[in-house]
Amino acid sequence: RLLARGARFRVDGEVVRDIALAASGLLNTRVGGESVHPPAPLYLYKPPASFGAKDWDIDTDDARYRRGLYTFRFRSVPYPMLQVFDTPAGNAPCTRRDVSNRPLQALTTLNEDLFFECASALGELIIREGGLTDEARVRYAFERCVTRSPSKFEMRTLTKYLDRQRERIGKGELDSAAITAVLPGSPIMDTDEYAAWILLSRVLLNLDETIVRQ
């Protein structure tokens, strides 16, 4: 029993990204090869944010979904998502990584382009493979992100959240077309229902337990 216990800590920045990609089914598992350029704010690579103009040609194929290890980084301009999650820059040696817990990290996993694409892909995966009932789909999505079954309280909370998003979309408070435009699902899908599951997926990918080693 004592040997089974271990430290609880957030995983490294590269792995945070990999978890989201794996849970959504987008992860490109190819090993080796050249570095890749996933989505990033292009103004970071132009003066005055950068010492000089730099090229950042965003990959448009599945190369953008490779593991965080392969993300190209300039020493003077670290990749923003990795920097937020304490990945060391390349301009100085690092003997030990810092592990912080800041609101900016939650904003990143909620709103950063690639994380929203992961939420969109996970939403489609839930509808296609999660089952026919809300309970089955919530359980499927929860297990993909957290690798355990949800408790009764968690199931009730997530189902209530899902119903609330459907209500907001139905009233026009949320634009389902805008939500689903990031990574459009199958044309046969109901746009409003797809948008509701994307919003639930954002919550699951943003859970502390999703990116913490238990």
PDB file of C-alpha atoms in Angstrom, residues 10-186:
ATOM      1  CA  ARG A  10       1.135  18.547 -13.024  1.00  0.00           C
ATOM      2  CA  VAL A  11       2.780  16.948 -16.024  1.00  0.00           C
ATOM      3  CA  ASP A  12       5.359  18.798 -18.135  1.00  0.00           C
ATOM      4  CA  GLY A  13       4.161  21.376 -20.656  1.00  0.00           C
ATOM      5  CA  GLU A  14       4.792  19.181 -23.684  1.00  0.00           C
ATOM      6  CA  VAL A  15       2.729  16.392 -22.119  1.00  0.00           C
ATOM      7  CA  VAL A  16      -0.169  18.742 -21.308  1.00  0.00           C
ATOM      8  CA  ARG A  17      -0.520  19.283 -25.040  1.00  0.00           C
ATOM      9  CA  ASP A  18      -0.078  15.583 -25.810  1.00  0.00           C
ATOM     10  CA  ILE A  19      -2.832  14.600 -23.367  1.00  0.00           C
ATOM     11  CA  ALA A  20      -5.337  16.863 -25.109  1.00  0.00           C
ATOM     12  CA  LEU A  21      -4.338  15.523 -28.512  1.00  0.00           C
ATOM     13  CA  ALA A  22      -4.534  11.896 -27.359  1.00  0.00           C
ATOM     14  CA  ALA A  23      -7.898  12.315 -25.640  1.00  0.00           C
ATOM     15  CA  SER A  24      -9.361  13.929 -28.769  1.00  0.00           C
ATOM     16  CA  GLY A  25      -7.984  11.307 -31.133  1.00  0.00           C
ATOM     17  CA  LEU A  26      -5.910  13.880 -33.034  1.00  0.00           C
ATOM     18  CA  LEU A  27      -2.449  12.843 -31.817  1.00  0.00           C
ATOM     19  CA  ASN A  28      -0.012  12.114 -34.640  1.00  0.00           C
ATOM     20  CA  THR A  29       2.164   9.332 -33.222  1.00  0.00           C
ATOM     21  CA  ARG A  30       4.893   9.498 -35.868  1.00  0.00           C
ATOM     22  CA  VAL A  31       8.351   9.246 -34.276  1.00  0.00           C
ATOM     23  CA  GLY A  32      11.318  11.290 -35.471  1.00  0.00           C
ATOM     24  CA  GLY A  33      11.624  13.729 -38.319  1.00  0.00           C
ATOM     25  CA  GLU A  34      11.675  17.490 -38.625  1.00  0.00           C
ATOM     26  CA  SER A  35      10.217  19.991 -36.175  1.00  0.00           C
ATOM     27  CA  VAL A  36       6.686  21.296 -36.754  1.00  0.00           C
ATOM     28  CA  HIS A  37       4.942  24.656 -36.515  1.00  0.00           C
ATOM     29  CA  PRO A  38       1.561  24.384 -34.752  1.00  0.00           C
ATOM     30  CA  PRO A  39      -0.760  27.412 -34.459  1.00  0.00           C
ATOM     31  CA  ALA A  40       0.752  30.436 -32.715  1.00  0.00           C
ATOM     32  CA  PRO A  41       0.118  34.215 -32.707  1.00  0.00           C
ATOM     33  CA  LEU A  42       2.116  35.445 -35.707  1.00  0.00           C
ATOM     34  CA  TYR A  43       2.825  38.864 -34.150  1.00  0.00           C
ATOM     35  CA  LEU A  44       5.240  37.124 -31.755  1.00  0.00           C
ATOM     36  CA  TYR A  45       7.643  36.573 -34.638  1.00  0.00           C
ATOM     37  CA  LYS A  46       7.744  40.206 -35.768  1.00  0.00           C
ATOM     38  CA  PRO A  47       9.335  43.280 -34.137  1.00  0.00           C
ATOM     39  CA  PRO A  48       8.999  44.515 -31.458  1.00  0.00           C
ATOM     40  CA  ALA A  49       7.937  41.182 -29.921  1.00  0.00           C
ATOM     41  CA  SER A  50      10.885  39.531 -31.669  1.00  0.00           C
ATOM     42  CA  PHE A  51      14.400  40.919 -32.145  1.00  0.00           C
ATOM     43  CA  GLY A  52      13.960  40.412 -35.852  1.00  0.00           C
ATOM     44  CA  ALA A  53      11.344  39.102 -38.251  1.00  0.00           C
ATOM     45  CA  LYS A  54      11.074  35.316 -38.213  1.00  0.00           C
ATOM     46  CA  ASP A  55       9.162  32.845 -40.350  1.00  0.00           C
ATOM     47  CA  TRP A  56       6.431  30.764 -38.715  1.00  0.00           C
ATOM     48  CA  ASP A  57       4.597  28.817 -41.393  1.00  0.00           C
ATOM     49  CA  ILE A  58       1.767  27.074 -39.535  1.00  0.00           C
ATOM     50  CA  ASP A  59       1.406  23.429 -40.520  1.00  0.00           C
ATOM     51  CA  THR A  60      -2.004  22.755 -42.034  1.00  0.00           C
ATOM     52  CA  ASP A  61      -1.860  18.946 -42.170  1.00  0.00           C
ATOM     53  CA  ASP A  62      -1.710  16.430 -39.328  1.00  0.00           C
ATOM     54  CA  ALA A  63       1.882  17.494 -38.596  1.00  0.00           C
ATOM     55  CA  ARG A  64       0.398  20.195 -36.349  1.00  0.00           C
ATOM     56  CA  TYR A  65      -0.864  17.379 -34.121  1.00  0.00           C
ATOM     57  CA  ARG A  66       2.531  15.827 -33.433  1.00  0.00           C
ATOM     58  CA  ARG A  67       3.804  15.520 -29.875  1.00  0.00           C
ATOM     59  CA  GLY A  68       4.917  18.708 -28.142  1.00  0.00           C
ATOM     60  CA  LEU A  69       8.486  17.413 -28.236  1.00  0.00           C
ATOM     61  CA  TYR A  70       8.615  18.242 -31.961  1.00  0.00           C
ATOM     62  CA  THR A  71       7.414  21.841 -31.683  1.00  0.00           C
ATOM     63  CA  PHE A  72       9.951  24.224 -33.223  1.00  0.00           C
ATOM     64  CA  ARG A  73      11.151  26.905 -30.838  1.00  0.00           C
ATOM     65  CA  PHE A  74      13.328  29.960 -31.317  1.00  0.00           C
ATOM     66  CA  ARG A  75      15.647  30.669 -28.400  1.00  0.00           C
ATOM     67  CA  SER A  76      14.552  34.306 -28.321  1.00  0.00           C
ATOM     68  CA  VAL A  77      10.830  33.593 -28.867  1.00  0.00           C
ATOM     69  CA  PRO A  78       9.606  30.526 -26.928  1.00  0.00           C
ATOM     70  CA  TYR A  79       6.430  28.815 -28.087  1.00  0.00           C
ATOM     71  CA  PRO A  80       3.736  30.559 -25.981  1.00  0.00           C
ATOM     72  CA  MET A  81       1.678  27.523 -24.915  1.00  0.00           C
ATOM     73  CA  LEU A  82       4.763  25.666 -23.711  1.00  0.00           C
ATOM     74  CA  GLN A  83       6.085  28.770 -21.971  1.00  0.00           C
ATOM     75  CA  VAL A  84       2.825  29.169 -20.061  1.00  0.00           C
ATOM     76  CA  PHE A  85       3.248  25.631 -18.739  1.00  0.00           C
ATOM     77  CA  ASP A  86       6.829  26.261 -17.555  1.00  0.00           C
ATOM     78  CA  THR A  87       8.719  24.555 -20.376  1.00  0.00           C
ATOM     79  CA  PRO A  88      12.279  25.974 -20.250  1.00  0.00           C
ATOM     80  CA  ALA A  89      13.414  28.342 -22.971  1.00  0.00           C
ATOM     81  CA  GLY A  90      16.440  27.390 -25.024  1.00  0.00           C
ATOM     82  CA  ASN A  91      18.580  30.419 -24.127  1.00  0.00           C
ATOM     83  CA  ALA A  92      19.767  29.187 -20.722  1.00  0.00           C
ATOM     84  CA  PRO A  93      20.539  25.862 -19.036  1.00  0.00           C
ATOM     85  CA  CYS A  94      17.865  24.331 -16.829  1.00  0.00           C
ATOM     86  CA  THR A  95      18.629  21.835 -14.071  1.00  0.00           C
ATOM     87  CA  ARG A  96      15.089  21.668 -12.702  1.00  0.00           C
ATOM     88  CA  ARG A  97      11.754  22.793 -14.115  1.00  0.00           C
ATOM     89  CA  ASP A  98       9.449  25.086 -12.207  1.00  0.00           C
ATOM     90  CA  VAL A  99       5.863  23.891 -11.775  1.00  0.00           C
ATOM     91  CA  SER A 100       3.412  26.751 -11.369  1.00  0.00           C
ATOM     92  CA  ASN A 101      -0.369  26.978 -11.163  1.00  0.00           C
ATOM     93  CA  ARG A 102      -1.678  30.172 -12.764  1.00  0.00           C
ATOM     94  CA  PRO A 103      -4.982  31.386 -14.241  1.00  0.00           C
ATOM     95  CA  LEU A 104      -3.247  31.885 -17.602  1.00  0.00           C
ATOM     96  CA  GLN A 105      -2.820  28.113 -17.861  1.00  0.00           C
ATOM     97  CA  ALA A 106      -6.572  27.557 -17.602  1.00  0.00           C
ATOM     98  CA  LEU A 107      -7.190  30.292 -20.173  1.00  0.00           C
ATOM     99  CA  THR A 108      -4.738  28.524 -22.489  1.00  0.00           C
ATOM    100  CA  THR A 109      -6.409  25.109 -22.262  1.00  0.00           C
ATOM    101  CA  LEU A 110      -9.800  26.753 -22.771  1.00  0.00           C
ATOM    102  CA  ASN A 111      -9.057  29.133 -25.627  1.00  0.00           C
ATOM    103  CA  GLU A 112      -5.764  28.350 -27.382  1.00  0.00           C
ATOM    104  CA  ASP A 113      -6.347  27.375 -31.015  1.00  0.00           C
ATOM    105  CA  LEU A 114      -5.039  23.845 -30.822  1.00  0.00           C
ATOM    106  CA  PHE A 115      -6.883  23.080 -27.577  1.00  0.00           C
ATOM    107  CA  PHE A 116     -10.135  24.265 -29.131  1.00  0.00           C
ATOM    108  CA  GLU A 117      -9.463  21.983 -32.091  1.00  0.00           C
ATOM    109  CA  CYS A 118      -8.981  19.133 -29.604  1.00  0.00           C
ATOM    110  CA  ALA A 119     -12.314  19.961 -27.957  1.00  0.00           C
ATOM    111  CA  SER A 120     -13.982  19.973 -31.378  1.00  0.00           C
ATOM    112  CA  ALA A 121     -12.468  16.624 -32.333  1.00  0.00           C
ATOM    113  CA  LEU A 122     -13.406  15.123 -28.968  1.00  0.00           C
ATOM    114  CA  GLY A 123     -16.975  16.384 -29.371  1.00  0.00           C
ATOM    115  CA  GLU A 124     -17.312  14.574 -32.689  1.00  0.00           C
ATOM    116  CA  LEU A 125     -15.706  11.442 -31.237  1.00  0.00           C
ATOM    117  CA  ILE A 126     -18.218  11.449 -28.375  1.00  0.00           C
ATOM    118  CA  ILE A 127     -21.177  11.615 -30.750  1.00  0.00           C
ATOM    119  CA  ARG A 128     -19.781   8.942 -33.059  1.00  0.00           C
ATOM    120  CA  GLU A 129     -18.441   6.444 -30.537  1.00  0.00           C
ATOM    121  CA  GLY A 130     -19.757   7.393 -27.100  1.00  0.00           C
ATOM    122  CA  GLY A 131     -23.125   5.674 -27.280  1.00  0.00           C
ATOM    123  CA  LEU A 132     -26.727   6.756 -27.706  1.00  0.00           C
ATOM    124  CA  THR A 133     -27.533   8.291 -24.308  1.00  0.00           C
ATOM    125  CA  ASP A 134     -26.150  11.357 -22.556  1.00  0.00           C
ATOM    126  CA  GLU A 135     -24.985   9.242 -19.635  1.00  0.00           C
ATOM    127  CA  ALA A 136     -23.040   6.859 -21.882  1.00  0.00           C
ATOM    128  CA  ARG A 137     -21.470   9.730 -23.801  1.00  0.00           C
ATOM    129  CA  VAL A 138     -20.482  11.678 -20.694  1.00  0.00           C
ATOM    130  CA  ARG A 139     -18.913   8.538 -19.225  1.00  0.00           C
ATOM    131  CA  TYR A 140     -17.035   7.865 -22.485  1.00  0.00           C
ATOM    132  CA  ALA A 141     -15.687  11.422 -22.662  1.00  0.00           C
ATOM    133  CA  PHE A 142     -14.749  11.499 -18.975  1.00  0.00           C
ATOM    134  CA  GLU A 143     -12.832   8.243 -19.243  1.00  0.00           C
ATOM    135  CA  ARG A 144     -10.916   9.444 -22.301  1.00  0.00           C
ATOM    136  CA  CYS A 145      -9.728  12.557 -20.441  1.00  0.00           C
ATOM    137  CA  VAL A 146      -9.318  11.371 -16.850  1.00  0.00           C
ATOM    138  CA  THR A 147      -8.873   7.576 -17.372  1.00  0.00           C
ATOM    139  CA  ARG A 148     -11.441   6.686 -14.723  1.00  0.00           C
ATOM    140  CA  SER A 149     -15.210   6.513 -14.480  1.00  0.00           C
ATOM    141  CA  PRO A 150     -17.053   9.571 -13.161  1.00  0.00           C
ATOM    142  CA  SER A 151     -18.735   9.499  -9.758  1.00  0.00           C
ATOM    143  CA  LYS A 152     -22.483  10.002  -9.451  1.00  0.00           C
ATOM    144  CA  PHE A 153     -21.909  13.616  -8.439  1.00  0.00           C
ATOM    145  CA  GLU A 154     -19.577  14.237 -11.391  1.00  0.00           C
ATOM    146  CA  MET A 155     -22.013  12.586 -13.778  1.00  0.00           C
ATOM    147  CA  ARG A 156     -24.879  14.696 -12.456  1.00  0.00           C
ATOM    148  CA  THR A 157     -22.839  17.911 -12.640  1.00  0.00           C
ATOM    149  CA  LEU A 158     -21.631  17.316 -16.196  1.00  0.00           C
ATOM    150  CA  THR A 159     -25.070  16.290 -17.436  1.00  0.00           C
ATOM    151  CA  LYS A 160     -26.554  19.423 -15.899  1.00  0.00           C
ATOM    152  CA  TYR A 161     -23.862  21.513 -17.581  1.00  0.00           C
ATOM    153  CA  LEU A 162     -24.593  19.852 -20.937  1.00  0.00           C
ATOM    154  CA  ASP A 163     -28.328  20.592 -20.615  1.00  0.00           C
ATOM    155  CA  ARG A 164     -27.542  24.196 -19.716  1.00  0.00           C
ATOM    156  CA  GLN A 165     -25.436  24.631 -22.879  1.00  0.00           C
ATOM    157  CA  ARG A 166     -28.209  23.149 -25.000  1.00  0.00           C
ATOM    158  CA  GLU A 167     -30.607  25.634 -23.432  1.00  0.00           C
ATOM    159  CA  ARG A 168     -28.282  28.567 -24.113  1.00  0.00           C
ATOM    160  CA  ILE A 169     -27.776  27.483 -27.730  1.00  0.00           C
ATOM    161  CA  GLY A 170     -31.539  27.054 -28.170  1.00  0.00           C
ATOM    162  CA  LYS A 171     -32.151  30.592 -26.870  1.00  0.00           C
ATOM    163  CA  GLY A 172     -29.519  32.052 -29.186  1.00  0.00           C
ATOM    164  CA  GLU A 173     -27.175  33.058 -26.354  1.00  0.00           C
ATOM    165  CA  LEU A 174     -24.435  30.981 -28.002  1.00  0.00           C
ATOM    166  CA  ASP A 175     -23.767  30.712 -31.741  1.00  0.00           C
ATOM    167  CA  SER A 176     -23.427  27.010 -32.544  1.00  0.00           C
ATOM    168  CA  ALA A 177     -22.185  27.780 -36.067  1.00  0.00           C
ATOM    169  CA  ALA A 178     -19.252  29.776 -34.682  1.00  0.00           C
ATOM    170  CA  ILE A 179     -18.420  27.082 -32.126  1.00  0.00           C
ATOM    171  CA  THR A 180     -18.381  24.282 -34.686  1.00  0.00           C
ATOM    172  CA  ALA A 181     -16.564  26.286 -37.383  1.00  0.00           C
ATOM    173  CA  VAL A 182     -13.117  25.690 -35.844  1.00  0.00           C
ATOM    174  CA  LEU A 183     -13.060  22.007 -36.805  1.00  0.00           C
ATOM    175  CA  PRO A 184     -16.315  21.204 -38.634  1.00  0.00           C
ATOM    176  CA  GLY A 185     -17.780  17.786 -37.904  1.00  0.00           C
ATOM    177  CA  SER A 186     -19.636  15.488 -40.267  1.00  0.00           C
TER     178      SER A 186
END
